């Protein structure tokens, strides 16, 4: 699932090989209709790094953006034209976007898509994320914003926290005994959108003897997490409690970041979860295929 805007859900089915076409669909669950998008200009010519979905309010149009290659090239689909076109990525000199954070879906916020990205300057390539690549769906221009300064862990994501862009970094916490038993999350909030200096570290949360996967944030600021609790064996070895993996005792919880109160959501935990906002609409009445059954 790529994302959701105004009742439309964008789904992408990637080809198994670099020469296999990708299939992208726009689906309205409320009216049970979907539309398969035409193939893009470069479909089947290499692996796509990421796909984003956004809404242009001025023209009441929906856009899908695909990023591919090194340096990154972009193509944009508009629902009104039902066609793709290439878009140039022009960033500051001597900086080339060399990769997109693979575990993070782009965030659509304030009329723009946002990716956590890497860049290279000269011959030096940075392995840690160094920037946010943005795409304004109105003028179709790419831009960049700085990530917050500070330590980064292994997993990163952008999300909306109480009306502001937020950045979360999760991974194993440092322990004196070098055992990777605890997890930790750092959260920064951009108080003034687009102003790099307005990043503010909101909090740091440590989870003892647990693995954490961050899924998203709901309206009132609760974090949605996959929490796998570990247990300590008699010989002192830390291991995952297997009963938490696929049992009825779900590990999907909501967490209030201020009180640290956890709530079991009663959702069965499978291999992958994706969280997005959704509201019902009648969009996609024309040129769409109805679902039977």
Coordinates of C-alpha atoms in Angstrom, one line a residue:
X1 CA 0.0 0.0 0.0
X2 CA 1.5 3.3 -1.1
X3 CA -0.9 5.7 0.8
X4 CA -4.4 7.1 1.0
X5 CA -5.8 10.6 0.1
X6 CA -9.5 11.7 0.3
X7 CA -10.9 8.2 0.2
X8 CA -8.6 6.8 -2.5
X9 CA -6.1 4.1 -1.7
X10 CA -3.0 3.7 -3.9
X11 CA -1.7 0.1 -4.2
X12 CA 1.5 -1.0 -5.9
X13 CA 2.4 -4.5 -7.0
X14 CA 6.1 -4.7 -7.9
X15 CA 7.4 -7.0 -10.6
X16 CA 9.6 -9.9 -9.4
X17 CA 12.4 -9.0 -11.9
X18 CA 13.8 -5.6 -13.0
X19 CA 12.4 -6.2 -16.4
X20 CA 8.9 -7.0 -15.1
X21 CA 6.2 -4.3 -15.2
X22 CA 4.9 -2.9 -12.0
X23 CA 1.1 -2.6 -11.5
X24 CA -0.3 0.4 -9.7
X25 CA -4.0 0.7 -8.7
X26 CA -6.2 3.4 -7.3
X27 CA -9.0 1.9 -5.2
X28 CA -12.0 3.4 -3.5
X29 CA -13.2 0.8 -0.9
X30 CA -16.3 2.8 -0.1
X31 CA -17.8 2.4 -3.6
X32 CA -15.9 -0.9 -4.4
X33 CA -14.2 0.4 -7.5
X34 CA -10.6 0.5 -8.7
X35 CA -8.5 1.7 -11.6
X36 CA -5.3 0.2 -12.9
X37 CA -2.9 3.0 -14.0
X38 CA -1.2 2.8 -17.4
X39 CA 2.5 1.7 -17.4
X40 CA 5.0 4.4 -16.7
X41 CA 7.5 5.6 -19.2
X42 CA 10.3 3.5 -17.7
X43 CA 8.4 0.5 -16.4
X44 CA 10.4 -2.7 -16.6
X45 CA 13.7 -0.8 -16.9
X46 CA 15.0 -1.2 -13.3
X47 CA 13.9 -1.4 -9.8
X48 CA 11.8 1.4 -8.4
X49 CA 13.1 2.8 -5.1
X50 CA 9.8 4.2 -3.9
X51 CA 6.3 5.3 -4.9
X52 CA 4.3 8.1 -3.4
X53 CA 0.6 9.2 -3.6
X54 CA -0.7 12.8 -3.1
X55 CA -3.6 15.1 -3.8
X56 CA -3.5 18.5 -5.6
X57 CA -6.3 20.5 -4.0
X58 CA -6.2 23.5 -6.5
X59 CA -7.2 21.3 -9.4
X60 CA -8.8 18.4 -7.5
X61 CA -6.3 16.0 -9.0
X62 CA -4.5 13.0 -7.7
X63 CA -0.8 12.3 -8.4
X64 CA 1.4 9.2 -8.1
X65 CA 5.2 9.8 -8.0
X66 CA 7.8 7.0 -8.8
X67 CA 11.5 7.3 -8.0
X68 CA 14.1 5.1 -9.5
X69 CA 17.9 4.7 -10.0
X70 CA 21.1 6.4 -9.0
X71 CA 21.0 9.3 -9.3
X72 CA 17.3 9.3 -8.7
X73 CA 14.9 9.9 -11.6
X74 CA 11.2 10.7 -11.2
X75 CA 8.0 10.1 -13.0
X76 CA 4.6 11.6 -12.2
X77 CA 1.1 10.3 -13.0
X78 CA -1.9 12.6 -12.9
X79 CA -5.4 11.1 -12.7
X80 CA -6.9 13.9 -14.8
X81 CA -4.6 13.3 -17.7
X82 CA -4.4 9.5 -17.1
X83 CA -0.7 9.6 -18.2
X84 CA 2.9 9.7 -16.9
X85 CA 5.7 12.2 -17.6
X86 CA 9.2 12.5 -16.4
X87 CA 10.1 15.3 -13.9
X88 CA 13.6 16.7 -13.3
X89 CA 15.1 16.6 -9.8
X90 CA 17.2 19.7 -9.4
X91 CA 18.8 20.1 -6.0
X92 CA 21.7 22.2 -4.7
X93 CA 25.1 21.8 -6.5
X94 CA 27.3 18.8 -5.9
X95 CA 24.6 16.9 -4.2
X96 CA 23.1 13.8 -5.7
X97 CA 20.3 11.8 -4.1
X98 CA 21.8 8.3 -4.1
X99 CA 19.1 6.3 -2.3
X100 CA 15.8 6.4 -0.5
X101 CA 15.2 4.9 2.9
X102 CA 13.8 1.5 2.0
X103 CA 11.8 0.9 5.1
X104 CA 10.0 4.2 5.1
X105 CA 7.0 5.1 2.9
X106 CA 6.8 8.8 1.8
X107 CA 4.8 11.1 4.0
X108 CA 2.1 13.4 2.3
X109 CA 1.8 16.6 4.3
X110 CA 1.0 20.2 3.5
X111 CA 0.6 19.5 -0.2
X112 CA 4.0 17.7 -0.6
X113 CA 5.4 14.2 -0.5
X114 CA 8.4 13.7 1.8
X115 CA 11.1 10.9 1.7
X116 CA 13.9 10.2 4.0
X117 CA 16.9 10.2 1.7
X118 CA 20.7 9.8 1.5
X119 CA 23.0 12.0 -0.5
X120 CA 26.6 12.0 -1.7
X121 CA 28.9 15.0 -2.0
X122 CA 32.0 14.4 -4.1
X123 CA 33.1 10.8 -3.6
X124 CA 31.9 10.5 0.0
X125 CA 28.7 8.6 0.5
X126 CA 26.8 8.8 3.8
X127 CA 25.2 5.6 5.0
X128 CA 23.0 7.3 7.5
X129 CA 20.0 9.3 6.3
X130 CA 21.1 12.9 5.7
X131 CA 18.1 14.8 4.3
X132 CA 14.4 14.9 3.5
X133 CA 13.5 14.9 -0.2
X134 CA 10.2 16.7 -0.8
X135 CA 8.0 17.0 -3.9
X136 CA 5.4 19.8 -4.1
X137 CA 2.4 18.3 -6.0
X138 CA 1.2 21.8 -7.1
X139 CA 4.3 23.0 -8.9
X140 CA 5.9 19.6 -9.3
X141 CA 9.3 20.8 -7.9
X142 CA 11.6 18.8 -5.7
X143 CA 13.3 20.3 -2.7
X144 CA 15.2 19.3 0.4
X145 CA 15.0 19.8 4.1
X146 CA 17.5 18.8 6.8
X147 CA 16.9 16.0 9.2
X148 CA 17.2 16.8 12.9
X149 CA 20.7 16.7 14.4
X150 CA 21.5 14.0 16.8
X151 CA 22.1 10.3 17.1
X152 CA 20.2 8.1 14.6
X153 CA 19.3 4.4 15.1
X154 CA 18.7 1.7 12.5
X155 CA 15.1 2.4 11.5
X156 CA 13.6 5.7 10.5
X157 CA 10.2 7.1 9.6
X158 CA 8.4 10.4 9.0
X159 CA 4.9 10.9 10.3
X160 CA 2.4 13.6 11.5
X161 CA 2.4 14.2 15.2
X162 CA -0.4 16.6 16.4
X163 CA -0.3 18.6 13.2
X164 CA 3.4 18.7 12.7
X165 CA 6.0 16.8 10.7
X166 CA 7.8 14.4 13.0
X167 CA 10.9 12.1 12.6
X168 CA 11.3 8.9 14.6
X169 CA 14.4 6.8 14.8
X170 CA 14.2 3.3 16.4
X171 CA 16.7 0.6 17.1
X172 CA 18.6 -1.3 19.8
X173 CA 19.6 0.8 22.8
X174 CA 23.2 0.8 24.0
X175 CA 23.8 -1.4 27.1
X176 CA 26.9 -1.7 29.3
X177 CA 27.0 -5.5 28.7
X178 CA 26.7 -5.0 24.8
X179 CA 23.6 -7.2 24.8
X180 CA 21.0 -5.9 22.3
X181 CA 18.0 -6.6 24.6
X182 CA 16.5 -3.2 24.9
X183 CA 15.0 -1.0 22.2
X184 CA 14.9 2.7 22.0
X185 CA 13.0 5.4 20.0
X186 CA 13.9 9.1 19.5
X187 CA 11.2 11.5 18.3
X188 CA 11.8 15.0 16.9
X189 CA 9.1 17.4 15.8
X190 CA 9.4 20.2 13.2
X191 CA 7.6 23.1 15.0
X192 CA 7.7 25.4 11.9
X193 CA 7.2 23.4 8.7
X194 CA 10.1 23.9 6.2
X195 CA 12.4 25.6 8.8
X196 CA 15.3 23.3 9.5
X197 CA 16.2 25.1 12.7
X198 CA 12.7 24.4 14.2
X199 CA 13.4 20.7 14.8
X200 CA 12.9 19.9 18.5
X201 CA 13.7 16.6 20.2
X202 CA 10.4 15.7 21.8
X203 CA 11.2 12.5 23.7
X204 CA 13.3 9.4 24.1
X205 CA 11.6 6.1 25.0
X206 CA 13.3 2.9 26.1
X207 CA 11.7 -0.5 26.0
X208 CA 13.3 -3.1 28.2
X209 CA 13.7 -6.6 26.8
X210 CA 11.6 -5.8 23.7
X211 CA 11.9 -5.4 19.9
X212 CA 9.9 -2.5 18.5
X213 CA 8.5 -1.8 15.0
X214 CA 6.9 1.7 14.5
X215 CA 3.8 1.8 12.3
X216 CA 2.4 5.3 12.7
X217 CA 0.6 7.8 14.8
X218 CA -3.1 8.4 15.4
X219 CA -5.0 11.6 15.8
X220 CA -4.4 12.3 19.4
X221 CA -0.7 11.5 19.3
X222 CA -0.6 7.9 20.4
X223 CA 2.1 5.8 18.7
X224 CA 1.2 2.5 17.0
X225 CA 3.8 -0.1 17.7
X226 CA 4.6 -3.8 17.2
X227 CA 6.1 -4.8 20.5
X228 CA 7.8 -8.3 20.7
X229 CA 8.6 -9.0 24.4
X230 CA 11.8 -11.0 25.1
X231 CA 12.4 -13.3 28.0
X232 CA 15.6 -14.2 29.7
X233 CA 16.6 -17.9 29.9
X234 CA 18.3 -19.6 32.8
X235 CA 21.7 -19.1 31.3
X236 CA 21.1 -15.4 31.0
X237 CA 20.5 -15.4 27.2
X238 CA 17.8 -13.0 26.0
X239 CA 15.3 -14.5 23.5
X240 CA 12.0 -13.5 22.0
X241 CA 8.9 -14.8 23.7
X242 CA 7.5 -16.9 20.8
X243 CA 4.0 -16.9 22.4
X244 CA 3.8 -13.2 21.4
X245 CA 4.4 -13.7 17.7
X246 CA 1.2 -15.3 16.3
X247 CA -0.9 -16.0 19.4
X248 CA -4.1 -14.4 20.3
X249 CA -2.1 -12.2 22.8
X250 CA -1.4 -9.6 20.2
X251 CA 1.7 -7.4 20.3
X252 CA 0.2 -4.5 18.5
X253 CA -0.2 -1.6 21.0
X254 CA -0.9 2.1 21.1
X255 CA 1.4 4.1 23.3
X256 CA 0.8 7.5 24.8
X257 CA 4.3 9.2 24.5
X258 CA 3.6 11.5 27.5
X259 CA 2.3 9.0 30.1
X260 CA 3.9 5.9 28.4
X261 CA 0.6 4.1 28.9
X262 CA 0.2 1.1 26.6
X263 CA -3.1 -0.2 25.2
X264 CA -3.5 -3.6 23.5
X265 CA -5.4 -3.0 20.3
X266 CA -6.5 -6.6 19.8
X267 CA -5.1 -6.8 16.3
X268 CA -3.6 -10.1 15.2
X269 CA 0.1 -9.6 14.3
X270 CA 1.1 -10.8 10.9
X271 CA 4.3 -10.4 8.9
X272 CA 3.6 -6.8 7.9
X273 CA 1.3 -4.0 8.9
X274 CA 0.8 -0.6 7.2
X275 CA -1.0 2.3 8.8
X276 CA -2.7 5.1 6.9
X277 CA -5.5 7.6 7.4
X278 CA -8.7 7.0 5.5
X279 CA -12.1 8.8 5.0
X280 CA -15.0 7.8 2.8
X281 CA -15.6 9.5 -0.5
X282 CA -17.2 9.0 -3.9
X283 CA -14.0 9.7 -5.9
X284 CA -13.2 7.5 -8.9
X285 CA -16.7 7.1 -10.3
X286 CA -15.6 7.5 -13.9
X287 CA -13.4 5.0 -15.7
X288 CA -13.2 2.6 -12.8
X289 CA -13.9 -1.1 -12.6
X290 CA -16.4 -2.4 -10.0
X291 CA -15.5 -5.2 -7.6
X292 CA -17.8 -8.2 -7.6
X293 CA -18.6 -10.3 -4.6

